[in-house]
Short mmCIF file of C-alpha atoms in Angstrom, two decimals:
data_model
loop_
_atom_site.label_atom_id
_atom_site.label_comp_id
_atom_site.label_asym_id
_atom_site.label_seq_id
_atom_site.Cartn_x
_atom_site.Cartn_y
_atom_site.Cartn_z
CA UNK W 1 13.68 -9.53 -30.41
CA UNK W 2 15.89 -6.72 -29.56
CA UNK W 3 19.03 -6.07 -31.85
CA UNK W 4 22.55 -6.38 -30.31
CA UNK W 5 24.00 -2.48 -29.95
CA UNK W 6 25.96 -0.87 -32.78
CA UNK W 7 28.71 1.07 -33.30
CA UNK W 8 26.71 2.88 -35.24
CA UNK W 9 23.59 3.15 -32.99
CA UNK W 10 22.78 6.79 -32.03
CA UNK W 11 22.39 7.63 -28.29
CA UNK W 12 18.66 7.94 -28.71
CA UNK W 13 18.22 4.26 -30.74
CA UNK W 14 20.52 2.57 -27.67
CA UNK W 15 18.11 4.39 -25.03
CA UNK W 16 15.26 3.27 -26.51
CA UNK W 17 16.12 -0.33 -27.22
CA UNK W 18 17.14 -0.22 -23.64
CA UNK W 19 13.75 1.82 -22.57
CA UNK W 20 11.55 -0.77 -24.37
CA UNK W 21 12.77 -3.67 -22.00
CA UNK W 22 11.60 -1.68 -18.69
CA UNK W 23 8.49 -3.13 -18.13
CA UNK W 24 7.86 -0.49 -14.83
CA UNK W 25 8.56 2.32 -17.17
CA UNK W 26 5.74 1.18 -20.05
CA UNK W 27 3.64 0.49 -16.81
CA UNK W 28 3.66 3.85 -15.94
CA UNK W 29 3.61 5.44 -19.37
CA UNK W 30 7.45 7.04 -19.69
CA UNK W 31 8.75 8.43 -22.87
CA UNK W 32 12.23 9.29 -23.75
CA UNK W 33 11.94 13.14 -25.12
CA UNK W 34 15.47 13.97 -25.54
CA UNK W 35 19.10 11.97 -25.64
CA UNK W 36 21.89 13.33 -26.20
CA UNK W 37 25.60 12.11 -25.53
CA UNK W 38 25.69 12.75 -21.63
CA UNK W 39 22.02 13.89 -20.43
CA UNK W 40 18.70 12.18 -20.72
CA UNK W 41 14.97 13.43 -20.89
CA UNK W 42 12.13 11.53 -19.93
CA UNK W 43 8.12 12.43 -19.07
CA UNK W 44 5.93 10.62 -16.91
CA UNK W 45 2.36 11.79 -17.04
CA UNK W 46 0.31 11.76 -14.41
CA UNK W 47 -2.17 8.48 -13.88
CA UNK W 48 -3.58 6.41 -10.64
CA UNK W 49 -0.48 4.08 -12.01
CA UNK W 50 2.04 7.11 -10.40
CA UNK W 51 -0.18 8.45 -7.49
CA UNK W 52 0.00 8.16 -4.19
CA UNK W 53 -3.00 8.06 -0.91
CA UNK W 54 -3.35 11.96 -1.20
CA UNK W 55 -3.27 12.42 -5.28
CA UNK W 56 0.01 13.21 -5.74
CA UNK W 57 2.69 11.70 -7.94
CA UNK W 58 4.11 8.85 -5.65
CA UNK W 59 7.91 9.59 -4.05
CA UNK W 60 8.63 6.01 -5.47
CA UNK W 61 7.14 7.22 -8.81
CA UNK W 62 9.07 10.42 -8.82
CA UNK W 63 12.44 8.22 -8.00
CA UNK W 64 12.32 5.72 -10.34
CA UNK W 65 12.00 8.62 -12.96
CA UNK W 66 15.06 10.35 -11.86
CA UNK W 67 16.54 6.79 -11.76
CA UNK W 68 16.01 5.95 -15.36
CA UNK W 69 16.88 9.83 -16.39
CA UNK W 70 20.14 9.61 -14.71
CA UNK W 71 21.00 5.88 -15.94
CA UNK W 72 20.12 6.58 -19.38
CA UNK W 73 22.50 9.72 -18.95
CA UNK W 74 25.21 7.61 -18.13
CA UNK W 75 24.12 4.74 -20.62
CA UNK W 76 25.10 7.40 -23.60
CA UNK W 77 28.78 7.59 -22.33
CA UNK W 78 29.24 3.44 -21.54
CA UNK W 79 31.19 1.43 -23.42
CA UNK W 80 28.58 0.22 -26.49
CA UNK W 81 28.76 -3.62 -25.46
CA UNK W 82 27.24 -2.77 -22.08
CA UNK W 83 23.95 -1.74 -19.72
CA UNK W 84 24.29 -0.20 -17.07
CA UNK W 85 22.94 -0.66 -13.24
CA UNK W 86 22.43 1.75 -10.40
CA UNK W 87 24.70 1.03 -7.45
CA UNK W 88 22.88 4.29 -5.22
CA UNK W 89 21.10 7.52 -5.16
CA UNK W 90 20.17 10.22 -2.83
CA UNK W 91 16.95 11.85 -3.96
CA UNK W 92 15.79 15.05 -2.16
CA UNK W 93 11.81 15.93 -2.69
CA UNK W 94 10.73 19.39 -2.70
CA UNK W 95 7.57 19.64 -3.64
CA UNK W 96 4.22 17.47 -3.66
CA UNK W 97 2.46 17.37 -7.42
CA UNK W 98 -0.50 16.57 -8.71
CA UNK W 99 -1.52 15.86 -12.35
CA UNK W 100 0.14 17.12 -15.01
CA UNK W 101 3.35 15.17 -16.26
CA UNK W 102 7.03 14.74 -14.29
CA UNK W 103 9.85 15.55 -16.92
CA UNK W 104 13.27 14.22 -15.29
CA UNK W 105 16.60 15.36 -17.04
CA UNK W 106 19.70 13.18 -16.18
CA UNK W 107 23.38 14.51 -16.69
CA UNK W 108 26.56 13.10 -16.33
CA UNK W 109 28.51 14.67 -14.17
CA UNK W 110 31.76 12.38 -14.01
CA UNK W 111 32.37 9.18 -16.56
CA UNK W 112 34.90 7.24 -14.64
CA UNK W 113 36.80 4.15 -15.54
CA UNK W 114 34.48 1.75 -13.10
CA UNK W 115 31.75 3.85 -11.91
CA UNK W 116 29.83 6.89 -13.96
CA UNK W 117 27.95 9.71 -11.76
CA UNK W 118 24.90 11.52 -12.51
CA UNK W 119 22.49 13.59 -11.58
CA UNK W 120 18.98 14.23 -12.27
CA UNK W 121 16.09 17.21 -11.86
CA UNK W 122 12.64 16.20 -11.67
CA UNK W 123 10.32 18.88 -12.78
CA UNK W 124 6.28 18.62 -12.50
CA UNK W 125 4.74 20.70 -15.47
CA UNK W 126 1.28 21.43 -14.63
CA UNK W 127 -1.82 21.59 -16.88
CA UNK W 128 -1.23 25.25 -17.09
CA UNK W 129 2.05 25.02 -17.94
CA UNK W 130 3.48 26.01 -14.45
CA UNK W 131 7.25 24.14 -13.92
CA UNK W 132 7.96 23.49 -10.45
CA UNK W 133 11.06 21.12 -9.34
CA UNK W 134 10.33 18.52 -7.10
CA UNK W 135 12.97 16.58 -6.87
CA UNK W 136 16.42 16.23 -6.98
CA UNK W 137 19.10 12.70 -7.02
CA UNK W 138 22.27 11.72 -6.89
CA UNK W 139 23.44 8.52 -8.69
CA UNK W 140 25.83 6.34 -9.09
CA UNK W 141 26.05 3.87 -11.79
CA UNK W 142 28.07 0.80 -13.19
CA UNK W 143 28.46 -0.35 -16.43
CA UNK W 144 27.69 -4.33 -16.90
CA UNK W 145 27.98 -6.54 -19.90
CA UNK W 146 24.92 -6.85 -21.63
CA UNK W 147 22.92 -9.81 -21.14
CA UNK W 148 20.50 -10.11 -23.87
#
């Protein structure tokens, strides 16, 4: 049973009480690797769960990462008795990866009274190591009341 939020509850411990509930994120293997007060890490490793017809990591794959990265962003700035929902985004994609993992960082870039806006970078780390960006989104997000 998930725990009602804290005042007390660090960034990271909302995020991943939050995470834990996204049942297309465990799906596809996501992990949270950093949260801070305003930005948002999370991997996606590469699997036939995330690929597309040709190998790659799928676009919808790719955007739901920068989705979560960039509402989890803005989740660590809402008030602490709310989630928070995605009202748009604008993803560009740049480049076509294959295995390897997708790490997606999500930033605030305004906190506003009704409506916060992000951002997110989508990088593909390759097996050697090699960082490439392959995507980049716009977002903008609400703040709900929690339901659970």
């Amino acid at each position: 049973m998930t725990q009602p939020t804290t005042p007390t509850e660090t960034p990271l411990q909302r995020v991943q009480r939050s995470l834990e509930r996204q049942g297309l994120m465990r799906h596809l293997g996501a992990e949270l690797l950093r949260v801070v007060p305003g930005e948002c890490v999370v991997t996606l490793p590469f699997s036939d769960k995330a690929s597309q017809q040709h190998g790659s990591f799928h676009g919808g794959a790719v955007g739901a990462l920068a989705d979560i990265a960039g509402g989890y962003a803005a989740l660590t700035v809402a008030p602490p008795d709310t989630e928070v929902v995605s009202l748009e985004y604008k993803i560009n994609f740049l480049a076509a990866c294959h295995g390897g993992e997708l790490c997606a960082t999500g930033r605030v870039v305004k906190n506003g009274k009704r409506v916060i806006v992000t951002s997110a970078e989508v990088s593909h780390i390759g097996d050697d190591g090699t960082q490439t960006l392959c995507a980049v989104m716009q977002q903008t997000v609400m703040p709900v009341p929690k339901n659970y």
